[in-house]
Each structure stands twice: as C-alpha cells, then as structure tokens.
Short mmCIF file of C-alpha atoms and ligand atoms in Angstrom, two decimals:
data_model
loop_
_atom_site.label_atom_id
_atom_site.label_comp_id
_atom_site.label_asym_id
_atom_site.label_seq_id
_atom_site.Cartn_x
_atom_site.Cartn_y
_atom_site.Cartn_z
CA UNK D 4 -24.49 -21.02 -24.01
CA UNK D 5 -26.27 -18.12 -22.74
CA UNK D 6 -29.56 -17.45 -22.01
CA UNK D 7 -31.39 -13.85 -22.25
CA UNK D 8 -35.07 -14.49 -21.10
CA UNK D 9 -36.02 -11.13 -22.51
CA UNK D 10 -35.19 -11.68 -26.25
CA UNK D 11 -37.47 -13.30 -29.04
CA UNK D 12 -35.44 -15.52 -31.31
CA UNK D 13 -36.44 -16.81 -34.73
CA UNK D 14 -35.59 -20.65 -34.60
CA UNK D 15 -32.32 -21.75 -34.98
CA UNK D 16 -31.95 -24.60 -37.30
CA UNK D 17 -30.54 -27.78 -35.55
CA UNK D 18 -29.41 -30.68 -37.39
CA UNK D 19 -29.80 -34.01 -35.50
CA UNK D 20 -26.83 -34.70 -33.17
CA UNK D 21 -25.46 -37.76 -34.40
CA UNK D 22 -25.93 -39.51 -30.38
CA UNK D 23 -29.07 -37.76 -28.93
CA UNK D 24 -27.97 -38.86 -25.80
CA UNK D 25 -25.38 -35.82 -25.91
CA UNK D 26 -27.05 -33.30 -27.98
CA UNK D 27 -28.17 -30.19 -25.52
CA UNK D 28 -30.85 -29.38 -27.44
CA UNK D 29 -32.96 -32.25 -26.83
CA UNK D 30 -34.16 -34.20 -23.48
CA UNK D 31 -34.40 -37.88 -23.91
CA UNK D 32 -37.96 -37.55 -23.47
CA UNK D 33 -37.91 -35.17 -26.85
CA UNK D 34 -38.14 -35.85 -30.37
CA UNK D 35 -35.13 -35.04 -32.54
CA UNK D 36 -36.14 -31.65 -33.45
CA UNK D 37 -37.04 -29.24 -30.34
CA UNK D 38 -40.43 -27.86 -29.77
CA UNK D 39 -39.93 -24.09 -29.22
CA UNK D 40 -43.87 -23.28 -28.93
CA UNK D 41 -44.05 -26.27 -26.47
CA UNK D 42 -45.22 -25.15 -22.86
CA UNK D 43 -42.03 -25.72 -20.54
CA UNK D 44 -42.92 -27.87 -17.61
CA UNK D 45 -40.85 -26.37 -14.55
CA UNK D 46 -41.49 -23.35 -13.41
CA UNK D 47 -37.75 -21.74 -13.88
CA UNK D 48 -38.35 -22.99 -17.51
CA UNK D 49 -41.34 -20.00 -17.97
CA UNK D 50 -38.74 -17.24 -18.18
CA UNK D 51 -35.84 -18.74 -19.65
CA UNK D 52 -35.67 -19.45 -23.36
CA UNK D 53 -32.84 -20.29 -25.55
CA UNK D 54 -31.95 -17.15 -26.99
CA UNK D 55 -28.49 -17.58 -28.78
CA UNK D 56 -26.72 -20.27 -30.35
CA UNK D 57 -23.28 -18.26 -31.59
CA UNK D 58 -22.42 -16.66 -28.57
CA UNK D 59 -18.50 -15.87 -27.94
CA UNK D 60 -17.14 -18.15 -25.56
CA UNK D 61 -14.15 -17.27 -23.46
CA UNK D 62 -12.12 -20.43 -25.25
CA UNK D 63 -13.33 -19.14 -28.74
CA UNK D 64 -10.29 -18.54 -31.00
CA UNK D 65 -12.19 -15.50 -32.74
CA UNK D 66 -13.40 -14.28 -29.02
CA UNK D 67 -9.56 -14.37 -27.87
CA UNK D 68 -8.09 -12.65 -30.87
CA UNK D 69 -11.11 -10.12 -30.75
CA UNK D 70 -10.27 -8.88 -27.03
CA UNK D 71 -6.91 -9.28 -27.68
CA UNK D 72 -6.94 -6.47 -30.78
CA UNK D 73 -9.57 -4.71 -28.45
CA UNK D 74 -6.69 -4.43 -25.42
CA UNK D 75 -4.08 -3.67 -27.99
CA UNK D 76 -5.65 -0.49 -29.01
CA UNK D 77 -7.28 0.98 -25.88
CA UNK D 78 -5.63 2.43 -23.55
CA UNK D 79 -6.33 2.48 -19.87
CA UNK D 80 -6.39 6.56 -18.88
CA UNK D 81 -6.16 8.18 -15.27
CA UNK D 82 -7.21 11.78 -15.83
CA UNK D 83 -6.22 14.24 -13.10
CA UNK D 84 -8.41 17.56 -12.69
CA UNK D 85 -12.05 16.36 -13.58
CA UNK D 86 -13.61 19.99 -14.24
CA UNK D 87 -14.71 21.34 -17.44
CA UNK D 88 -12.31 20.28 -19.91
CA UNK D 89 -11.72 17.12 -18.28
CA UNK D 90 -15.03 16.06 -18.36
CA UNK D 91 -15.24 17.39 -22.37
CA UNK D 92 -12.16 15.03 -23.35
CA UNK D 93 -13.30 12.15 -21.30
CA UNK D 94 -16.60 12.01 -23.14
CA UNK D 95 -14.78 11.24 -25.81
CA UNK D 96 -12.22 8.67 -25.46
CA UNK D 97 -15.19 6.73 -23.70
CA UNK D 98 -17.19 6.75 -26.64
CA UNK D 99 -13.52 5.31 -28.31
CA UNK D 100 -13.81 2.47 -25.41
CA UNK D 101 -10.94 3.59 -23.63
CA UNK D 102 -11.00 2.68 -19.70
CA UNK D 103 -11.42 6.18 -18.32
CA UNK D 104 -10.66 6.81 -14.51
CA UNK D 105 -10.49 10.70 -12.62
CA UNK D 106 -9.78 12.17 -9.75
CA UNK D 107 -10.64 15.69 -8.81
CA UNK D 108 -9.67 18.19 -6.28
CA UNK D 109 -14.16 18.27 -6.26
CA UNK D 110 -15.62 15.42 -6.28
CA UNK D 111 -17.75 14.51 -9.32
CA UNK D 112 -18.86 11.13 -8.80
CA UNK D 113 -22.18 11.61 -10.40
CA UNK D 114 -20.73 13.39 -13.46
CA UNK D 115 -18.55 10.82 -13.88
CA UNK D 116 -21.00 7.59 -13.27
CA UNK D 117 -23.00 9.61 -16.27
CA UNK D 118 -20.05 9.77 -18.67
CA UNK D 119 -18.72 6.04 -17.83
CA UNK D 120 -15.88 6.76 -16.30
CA UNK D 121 -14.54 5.26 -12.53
CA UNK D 122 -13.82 8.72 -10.03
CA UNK D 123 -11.45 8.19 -7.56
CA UNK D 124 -12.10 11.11 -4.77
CA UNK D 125 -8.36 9.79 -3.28
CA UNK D 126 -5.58 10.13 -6.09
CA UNK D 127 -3.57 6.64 -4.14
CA UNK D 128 -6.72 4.66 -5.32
CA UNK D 129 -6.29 5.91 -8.78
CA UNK D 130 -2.80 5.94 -9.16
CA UNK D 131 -3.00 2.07 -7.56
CA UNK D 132 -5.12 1.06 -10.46
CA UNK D 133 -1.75 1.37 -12.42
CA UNK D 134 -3.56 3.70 -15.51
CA UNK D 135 -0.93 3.27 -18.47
CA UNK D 136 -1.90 7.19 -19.09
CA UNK D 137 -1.66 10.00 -16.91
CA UNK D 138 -3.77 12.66 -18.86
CA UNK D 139 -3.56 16.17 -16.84
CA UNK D 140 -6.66 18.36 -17.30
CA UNK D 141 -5.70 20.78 -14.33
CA UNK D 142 -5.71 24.84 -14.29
CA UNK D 143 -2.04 26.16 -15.55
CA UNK D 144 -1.85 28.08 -12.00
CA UNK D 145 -2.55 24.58 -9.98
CA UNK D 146 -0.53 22.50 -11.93
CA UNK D 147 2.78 21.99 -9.79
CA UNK D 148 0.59 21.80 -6.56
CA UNK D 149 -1.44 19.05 -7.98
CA UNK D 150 1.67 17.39 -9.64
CA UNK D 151 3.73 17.78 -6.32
CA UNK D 152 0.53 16.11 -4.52
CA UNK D 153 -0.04 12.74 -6.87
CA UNK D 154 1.90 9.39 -5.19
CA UNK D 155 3.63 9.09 -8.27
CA UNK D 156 5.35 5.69 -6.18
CA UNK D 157 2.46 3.69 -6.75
CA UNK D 158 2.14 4.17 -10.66
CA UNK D 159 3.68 1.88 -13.17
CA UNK D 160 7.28 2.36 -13.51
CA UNK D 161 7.18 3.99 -17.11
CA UNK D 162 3.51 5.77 -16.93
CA UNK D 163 2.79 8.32 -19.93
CA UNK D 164 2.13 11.35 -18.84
CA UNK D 165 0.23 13.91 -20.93
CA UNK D 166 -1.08 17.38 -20.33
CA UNK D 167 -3.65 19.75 -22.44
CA UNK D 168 -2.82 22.83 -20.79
CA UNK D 169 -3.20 25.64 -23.24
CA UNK D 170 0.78 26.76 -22.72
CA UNK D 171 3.44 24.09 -23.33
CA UNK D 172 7.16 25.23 -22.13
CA UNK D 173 5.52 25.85 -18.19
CA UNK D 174 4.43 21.85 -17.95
CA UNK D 175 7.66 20.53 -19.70
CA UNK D 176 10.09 21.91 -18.07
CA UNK D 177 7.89 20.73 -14.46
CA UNK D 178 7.48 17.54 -15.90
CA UNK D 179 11.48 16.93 -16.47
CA UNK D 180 11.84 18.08 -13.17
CA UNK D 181 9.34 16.59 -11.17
CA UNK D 182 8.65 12.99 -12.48
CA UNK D 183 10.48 10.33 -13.05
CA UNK D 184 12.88 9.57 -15.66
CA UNK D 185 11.57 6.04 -16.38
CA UNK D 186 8.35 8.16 -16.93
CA UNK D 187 7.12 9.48 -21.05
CA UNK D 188 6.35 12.95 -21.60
CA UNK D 189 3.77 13.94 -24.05
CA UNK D 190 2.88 17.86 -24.15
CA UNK D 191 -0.03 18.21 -26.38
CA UNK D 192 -2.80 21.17 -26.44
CA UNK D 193 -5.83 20.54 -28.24
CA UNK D 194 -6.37 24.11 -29.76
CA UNK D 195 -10.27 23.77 -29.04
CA UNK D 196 -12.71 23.65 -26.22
CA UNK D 197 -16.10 22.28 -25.09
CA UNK D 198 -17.59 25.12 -27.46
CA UNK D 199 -15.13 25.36 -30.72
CA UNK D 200 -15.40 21.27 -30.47
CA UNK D 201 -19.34 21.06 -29.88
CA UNK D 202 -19.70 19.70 -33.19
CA UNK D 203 -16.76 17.40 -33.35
CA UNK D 204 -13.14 17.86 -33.59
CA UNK D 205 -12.74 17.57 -37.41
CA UNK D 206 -10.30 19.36 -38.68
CA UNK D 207 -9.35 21.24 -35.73
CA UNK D 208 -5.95 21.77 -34.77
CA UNK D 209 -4.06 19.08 -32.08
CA UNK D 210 -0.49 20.69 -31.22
CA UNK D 211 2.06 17.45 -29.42
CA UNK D 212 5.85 17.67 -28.69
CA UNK D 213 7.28 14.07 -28.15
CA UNK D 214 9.28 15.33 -25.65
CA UNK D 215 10.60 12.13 -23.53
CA UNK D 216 9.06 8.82 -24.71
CA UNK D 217 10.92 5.71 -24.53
CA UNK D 218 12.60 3.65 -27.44
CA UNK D 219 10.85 0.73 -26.51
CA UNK D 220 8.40 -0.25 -29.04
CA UNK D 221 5.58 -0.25 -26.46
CA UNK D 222 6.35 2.99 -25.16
CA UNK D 223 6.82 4.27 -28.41
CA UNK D 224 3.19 2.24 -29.48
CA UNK D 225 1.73 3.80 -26.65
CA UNK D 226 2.14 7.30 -27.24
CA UNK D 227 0.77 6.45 -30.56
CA UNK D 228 -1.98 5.05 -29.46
CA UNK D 229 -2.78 7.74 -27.53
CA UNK D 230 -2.37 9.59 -30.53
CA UNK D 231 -4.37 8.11 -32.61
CA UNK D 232 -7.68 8.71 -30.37
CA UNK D 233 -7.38 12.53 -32.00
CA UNK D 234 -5.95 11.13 -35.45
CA UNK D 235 -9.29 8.87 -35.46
CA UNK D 236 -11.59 12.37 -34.33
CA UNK D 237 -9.91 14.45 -37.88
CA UNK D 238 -7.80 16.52 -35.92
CA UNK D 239 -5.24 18.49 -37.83
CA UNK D 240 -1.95 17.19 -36.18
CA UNK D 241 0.57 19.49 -35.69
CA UNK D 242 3.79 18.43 -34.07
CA UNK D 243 5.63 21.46 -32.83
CA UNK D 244 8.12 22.48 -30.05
CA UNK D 245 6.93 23.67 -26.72
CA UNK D 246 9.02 26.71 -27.25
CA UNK D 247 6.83 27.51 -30.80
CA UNK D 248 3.77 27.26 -29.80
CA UNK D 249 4.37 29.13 -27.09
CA UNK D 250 5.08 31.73 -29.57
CA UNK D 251 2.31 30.88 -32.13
CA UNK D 252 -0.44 30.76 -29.13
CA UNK D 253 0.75 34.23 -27.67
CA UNK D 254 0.39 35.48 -31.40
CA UNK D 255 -3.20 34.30 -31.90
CA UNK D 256 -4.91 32.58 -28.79
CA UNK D 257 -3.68 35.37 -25.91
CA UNK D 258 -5.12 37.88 -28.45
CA UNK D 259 -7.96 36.29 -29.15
CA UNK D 260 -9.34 35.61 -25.41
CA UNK D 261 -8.10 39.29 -24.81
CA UNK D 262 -10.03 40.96 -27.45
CA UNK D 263 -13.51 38.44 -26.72
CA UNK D 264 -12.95 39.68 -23.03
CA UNK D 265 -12.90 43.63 -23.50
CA UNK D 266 -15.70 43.17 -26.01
CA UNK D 267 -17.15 40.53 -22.98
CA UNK D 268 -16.78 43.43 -20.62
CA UNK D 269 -19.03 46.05 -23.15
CA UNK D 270 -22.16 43.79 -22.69
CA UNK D 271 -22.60 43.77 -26.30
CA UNK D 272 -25.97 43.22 -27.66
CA UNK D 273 -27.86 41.13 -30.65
CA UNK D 274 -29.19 43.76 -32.88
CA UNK D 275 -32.09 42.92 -35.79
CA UNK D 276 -29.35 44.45 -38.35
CA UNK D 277 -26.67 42.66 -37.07
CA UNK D 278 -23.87 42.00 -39.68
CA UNK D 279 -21.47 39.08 -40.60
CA UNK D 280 -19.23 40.93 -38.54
CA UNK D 281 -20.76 41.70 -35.59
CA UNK D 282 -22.14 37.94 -35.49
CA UNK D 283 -18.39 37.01 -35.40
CA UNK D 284 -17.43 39.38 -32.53
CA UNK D 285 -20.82 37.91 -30.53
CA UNK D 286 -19.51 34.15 -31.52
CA UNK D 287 -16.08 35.16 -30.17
CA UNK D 288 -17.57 36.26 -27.04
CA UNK D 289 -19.67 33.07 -26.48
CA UNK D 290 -16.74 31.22 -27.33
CA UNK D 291 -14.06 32.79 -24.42
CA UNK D 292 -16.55 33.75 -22.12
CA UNK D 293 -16.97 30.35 -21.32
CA UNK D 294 -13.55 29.87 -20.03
CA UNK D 295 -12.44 30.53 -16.36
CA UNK D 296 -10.73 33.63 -15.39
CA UNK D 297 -8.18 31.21 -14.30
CA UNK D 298 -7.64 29.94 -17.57
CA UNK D 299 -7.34 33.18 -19.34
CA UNK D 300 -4.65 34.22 -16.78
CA UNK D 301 -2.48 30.94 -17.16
CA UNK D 302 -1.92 32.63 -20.48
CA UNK D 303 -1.10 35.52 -19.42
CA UNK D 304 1.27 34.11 -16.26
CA UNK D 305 2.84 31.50 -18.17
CA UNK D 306 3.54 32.38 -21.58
CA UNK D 307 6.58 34.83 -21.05
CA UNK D 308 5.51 36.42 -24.85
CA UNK D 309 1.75 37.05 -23.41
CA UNK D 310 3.04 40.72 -21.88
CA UNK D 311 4.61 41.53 -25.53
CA UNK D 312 1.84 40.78 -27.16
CA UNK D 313 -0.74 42.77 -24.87
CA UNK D 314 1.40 45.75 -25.03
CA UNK D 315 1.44 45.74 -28.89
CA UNK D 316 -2.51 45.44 -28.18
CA UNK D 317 -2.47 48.08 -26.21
CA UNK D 318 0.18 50.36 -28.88
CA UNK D 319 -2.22 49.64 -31.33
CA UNK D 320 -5.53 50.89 -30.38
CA UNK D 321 -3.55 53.99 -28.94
CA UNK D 322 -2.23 54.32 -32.34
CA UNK D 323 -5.57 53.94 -33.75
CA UNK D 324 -7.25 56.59 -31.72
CA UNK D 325 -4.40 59.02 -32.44
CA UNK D 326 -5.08 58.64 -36.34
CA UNK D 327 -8.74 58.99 -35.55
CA UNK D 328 -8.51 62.14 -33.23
CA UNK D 329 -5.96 63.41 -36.43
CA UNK D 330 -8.10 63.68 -38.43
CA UNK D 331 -10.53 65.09 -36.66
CA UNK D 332 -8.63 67.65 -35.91
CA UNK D 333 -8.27 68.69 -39.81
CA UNK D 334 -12.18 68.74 -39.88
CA UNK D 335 -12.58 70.58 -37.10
CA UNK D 336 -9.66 73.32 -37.97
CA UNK D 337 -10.86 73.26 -41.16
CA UNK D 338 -14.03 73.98 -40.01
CA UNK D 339 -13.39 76.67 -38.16
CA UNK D 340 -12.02 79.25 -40.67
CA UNK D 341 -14.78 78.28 -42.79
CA UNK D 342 -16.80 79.73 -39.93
CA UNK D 343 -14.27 82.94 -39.59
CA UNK D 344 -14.09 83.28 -43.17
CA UNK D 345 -17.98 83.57 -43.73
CA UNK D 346 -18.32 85.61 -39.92
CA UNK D 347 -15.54 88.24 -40.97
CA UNK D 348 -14.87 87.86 -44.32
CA UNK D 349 -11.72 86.52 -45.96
CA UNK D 350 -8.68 87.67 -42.85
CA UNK D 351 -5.87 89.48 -43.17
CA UNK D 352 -3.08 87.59 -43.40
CA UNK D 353 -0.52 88.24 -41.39
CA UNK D 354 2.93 89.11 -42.94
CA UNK D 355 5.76 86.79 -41.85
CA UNK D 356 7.96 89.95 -41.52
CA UNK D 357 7.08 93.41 -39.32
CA UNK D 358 6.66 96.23 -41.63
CA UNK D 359 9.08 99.04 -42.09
CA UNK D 360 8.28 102.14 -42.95
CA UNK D 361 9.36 104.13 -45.47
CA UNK D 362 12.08 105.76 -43.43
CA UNK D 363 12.74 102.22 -42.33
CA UNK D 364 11.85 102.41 -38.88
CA UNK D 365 9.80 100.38 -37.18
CA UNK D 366 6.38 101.34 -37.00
CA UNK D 367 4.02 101.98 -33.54
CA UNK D 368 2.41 98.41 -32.03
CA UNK D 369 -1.24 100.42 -33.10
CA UNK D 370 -0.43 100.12 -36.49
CA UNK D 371 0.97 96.49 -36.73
P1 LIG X 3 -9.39 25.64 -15.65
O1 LIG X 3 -10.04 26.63 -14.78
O2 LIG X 3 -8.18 26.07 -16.38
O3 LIG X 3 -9.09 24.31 -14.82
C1 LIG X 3 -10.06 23.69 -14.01
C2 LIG X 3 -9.48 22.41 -13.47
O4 LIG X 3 -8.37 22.68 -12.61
C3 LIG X 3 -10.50 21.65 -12.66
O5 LIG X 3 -10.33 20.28 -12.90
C4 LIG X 3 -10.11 21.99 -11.23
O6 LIG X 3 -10.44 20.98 -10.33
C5 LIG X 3 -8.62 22.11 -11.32
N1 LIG X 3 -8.07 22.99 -10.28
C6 LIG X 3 -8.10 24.34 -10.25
N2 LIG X 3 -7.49 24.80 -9.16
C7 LIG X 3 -7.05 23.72 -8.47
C8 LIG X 3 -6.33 23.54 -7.26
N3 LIG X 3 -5.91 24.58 -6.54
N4 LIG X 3 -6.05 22.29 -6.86
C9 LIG X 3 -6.45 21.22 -7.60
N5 LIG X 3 -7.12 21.33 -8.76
C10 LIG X 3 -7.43 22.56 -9.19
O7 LIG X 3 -10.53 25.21 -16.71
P2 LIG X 3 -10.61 24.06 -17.79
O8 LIG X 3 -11.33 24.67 -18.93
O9 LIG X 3 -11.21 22.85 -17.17
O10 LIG X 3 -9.12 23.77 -18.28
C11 LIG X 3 -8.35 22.70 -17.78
C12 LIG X 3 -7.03 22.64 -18.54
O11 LIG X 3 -7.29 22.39 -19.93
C13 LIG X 3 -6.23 23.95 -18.47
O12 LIG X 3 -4.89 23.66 -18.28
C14 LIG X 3 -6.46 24.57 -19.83
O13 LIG X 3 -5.37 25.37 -20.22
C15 LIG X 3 -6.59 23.35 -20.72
N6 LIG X 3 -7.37 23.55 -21.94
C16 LIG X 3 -8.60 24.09 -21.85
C17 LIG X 3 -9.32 24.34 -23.02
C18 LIG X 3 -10.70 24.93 -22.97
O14 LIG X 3 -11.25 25.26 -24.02
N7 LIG X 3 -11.33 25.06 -21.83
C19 LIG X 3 -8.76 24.01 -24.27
C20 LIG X 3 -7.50 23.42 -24.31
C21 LIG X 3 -6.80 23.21 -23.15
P3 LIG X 3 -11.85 20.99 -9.56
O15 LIG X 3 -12.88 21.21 -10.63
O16 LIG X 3 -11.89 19.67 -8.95
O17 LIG X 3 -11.81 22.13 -8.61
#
C-alpha cells in the first residue's frame, strides 16, 4: 500500500474483513468501518493519509506483464555526438519512453538533465551501461575519429549501431570496417531537421538500409523496434540502398542547401509585396541556414555525385545568363539601326560584290 500525503481521496468503500483482527484498515480500537474525518492521534499520522487502495504491486500479475510489454518495446539508446540534431532526436524517443543516454565531445549535462536523458562526459561510462543502441548523431567530417575513439570492448557483444548522417555509403562502408562483426548495422537518414520537423515528423521522409542485422529474432526485433519509434511519428519509410540515396540526396538535398546558401549569402529581405515565391526562397533560407557549415560540406566531401551536381549548377546559370545576354543583344542591335535609320535615313546597302565598270575594270577605292 502506498501512501501520498499530498493527495485528497474520495472514500474508498471497504467491506468488513471477515476477522478484524487482520483487516489493515481498522485498529482494534476502531469500529468496522474507518473514520476518515477522524483526527489522527500521533503526530506522523497528521501528514499521512491513505491515499490509494489499487496500487500496482511488484508481485501483481497485471504490474509484471505491464513492465514486461513496457521493456519489450523500449529500447535502451546510447547516442554519440549530443549537438543539435542529437539533442532534436532525443527529445523524441524520450517522449516514446525510451532510456536515452549521450555522450558528447562538449559536455551538455544541463541540456540533457532538461530533456531526460543520462550524459556521460566519458564514452567508457556510457558504453559500460551496455545501451542495446548505438545511435550516431556526429558531423560526417568527425565521424571515423569519433568511431575510432568509442571502447567498443565494453559494449554488448551484438550492439545495433545506427547513424543519421545525411550521406549513407561514407558510414557503411566505416562501419563494416571498423566494428565488429557480431555488431548490426542500420544506416538510416531522417530527411528532416530540427526546423522541417518543428511541427512533427508526419509524413516526412525516413530513408534505412538493413545493411548487417542478425537472423536472430531479437536482433532482427530490435532493429524493428527501433524502427518503429519513426513508424509510430508518420514517417514515410523508405528503404533504399546506401548507394541510391546517395544519388537521390545529391539530386535534391546538395542542391537544395546550395541554392538556400547563395541566396543566404545575398542577405535577402522581407518585402510588403512579397510573393508565394519569394516566401518560399526566404523559408528555404531559414530552413539551411540553420545548419553548420560543417554539415553542408559533409555533403559536398562525402557524396562523390555532390561535384557533378554543382557543376551542372554552375552550367546552368551560365547557360541561363548566355540566353539572357542573347537576347539582349537582338534588342540592343536592333535598336541601334533604328537609331541609324531615323539619324541618316534608310543606308546604303552594301553590295556583296565590288562593282565593275562598264569596261569591266575595277573602279577607284573613292568611288566604292
Ligand atoms: P553537425 O555540425 O553536422 O554535427 C554536430 C555534432 O558533431 C555535434 O554533436 C558535435 O559534438 C559533433 N562533432 C563535430 N566535430 C567533432 C569532433 N571533431 N569530434 C567529436 N565530435 C564532433 O550538425 P548536426 O546538425 O548536429 O548534425 C549531426 C548529424 O546529423 C550529421 O551527421 C548530419 O548529417 C545528420 N543530420 C542532420 C540533420 C539536420 O537537419 N541538422 C538532418 C538529418 C541528419 P559537440 O557538439 O559535442 O562538439
């Protein structure tokens, strides 16, 4: 039974315990029924009132199965790199009751105390509280530092370990190098951020290649599990090779940071006549300019169709300006002889061939 002096209860309704002798409820001094508006006599009595009849007891069938369903489906999660995205997923899979614990090349101890989640300033101390996932939030360019630094000895023996970075075939092939093969792999990117996902993460694309998890059914339940905490959000999942989305993200996220970065770098403005259009190019600003340089350059660095793609960029607007400067050209030629024709009247035109004269010679340079 537990007792929670702060709480008003509306009296529970006791029936008589068949021996009073061994009913709780009632001293041997008492009648049957307890007095709840009766003055208790010692002082500890003052603060504490029965408060709950029903609560779960550690021996309780329904308690047991309860925690038991609760442990089946959360997940205990170590995540490595505890800056900005870090902190945005963790919020998150806290809120799903996951056991969240971080460690950070910073420390963010506060930060983390606020969202609920342990921060381990010393990786060992993580890694020793044996997380079933490793969740990797680092920068692409730190990645195989921080990987190489993590005491990968004292994690379980087949830890899942998943990454978000925002290019896939760079952290797959390190991870089938580097770690273990008892270890999963999971290469996921969320294709969103702490601003695209401000509202929630319905309907917004999750990209995951399976690309080493065990046939065990655990292993296999685990990586579903984990899963399942973006299933549960409405993400759109999209299982695709490392290799295409490599492709797919060079195609439309490289281009998309690159163009909200030049536009970044004109300082452009809110105007009172702004139109649907320009409101999008100001929302893609907000929405890259959040992200660190370093991020922007991972995709650049590791994604080996990033260079293609910003060279078409860059063909493209040359292209453009050559079709613009065209046809200014025409108006301006045109121009032009509109001016000479109105100045001087309509010109001579000039034959194609000299003229001959009669006697077909040629004639004197004053009279061509
Ligand atoms: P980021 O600049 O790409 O990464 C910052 C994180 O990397 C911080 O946790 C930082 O740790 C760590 N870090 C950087 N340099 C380090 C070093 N030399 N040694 C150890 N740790 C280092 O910014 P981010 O937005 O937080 O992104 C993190 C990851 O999520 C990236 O891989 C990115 O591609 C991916 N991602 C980001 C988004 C997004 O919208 N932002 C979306 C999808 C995926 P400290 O803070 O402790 O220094």
């Amino acid at each position: 039974m537990l007792l929670f002096p702060s709480l008003k209860l509306s009296k529970p309704k006791l029936s008589p315990h068949p021996n009073p002798s061994l009913n709780p409820y009632i001293s041997q001094s008492q009648s049957k029924i307890p007095n709840f508006n009766r003055k208790p006599q010692h002082p500890l009595h003052k603060t504490i009132q029965i408060k709950a009849i029903d609560a779960a007891q550690p021996y309780d069938l329904e308690s047991n199965l309860n925690s038991r369903f609760i442990q089946s489906t959360k997940l205990k999660i170590g995540i490595i790199g505890f800056g900005n995205y870090g902190q945005f997923l963790a919020k998150t899979l806290v809120q799903q009751g996951h056991n969240v614990l971080a460690h950070s090349r910073t420390n963010y101890g506060d930060a983390a105390k606020k969202l609920g989640v342990s921060f381990f300033s010393d990786p060992h101390d993580l890694c020793e509280e044996h997380p079933e996932v490793i969740l990797l939030c680092t920068s692409i360019l730190s990645t195989e530092t921080v990987l190489r630094g993590l005491p990968l000895q004292r994690l379980k023996r087949n830890t899942l370990f998943v990454d978000v970075l925002s290019v896939k075939e760079f952290p797959k092939s390190l991870f089938l190098r580097i770690l273990p093969k008892d270890f999963d792999v999971l290469c996921t990117h969320p294709m969103f951020g702490p601003e695209s996902g401000r509202n929630g993460w319905k309907g917004l694309p999750f990209v995951y290649d399976k690309v080493r998890i065990g046939r065990d059914e655990s292993r296999v339940n685990r990586c579903e599990r984990f899963l399942n905490i973006f299933v549960q959000e409405g993400c759109r999942m999209e299982e695709m090779s490392c290799k295409e989305h490599d492709k797919n993200a060079a195609e439309s996220q490289f281009i998309t940071h690159t163009v909200g970065r030049v536009l970044e770098k004109l300082s452009l403005e809110s105007t009172p006549i702004n139109t649907k259009g320009y409101e999008t190019l100001l929302n893609l600003v907000e929405n890259t300019s959040g992200d660190s340089f370093d991020l922007y350059y991972g995709l650049f660095m590791y994604n080996h169709n990033a260079m293609e793609q910003l060279e078409r960029l860059d063909m493209a607007f040359e292209a453009l300006k050559k079709e613009l400067f065209g046809h200014l050209r025409d108006v301006i030629r045109k121009e032009l002889f509109e001016h000479e024709k109105k100045d001087f009247g309509v010109p001579k035109e000039k034959p194609m061939l000299p003229l001959l004269l009669e006697n077909g010679k040629s004639p004197p340079p004053s009279m061509i």
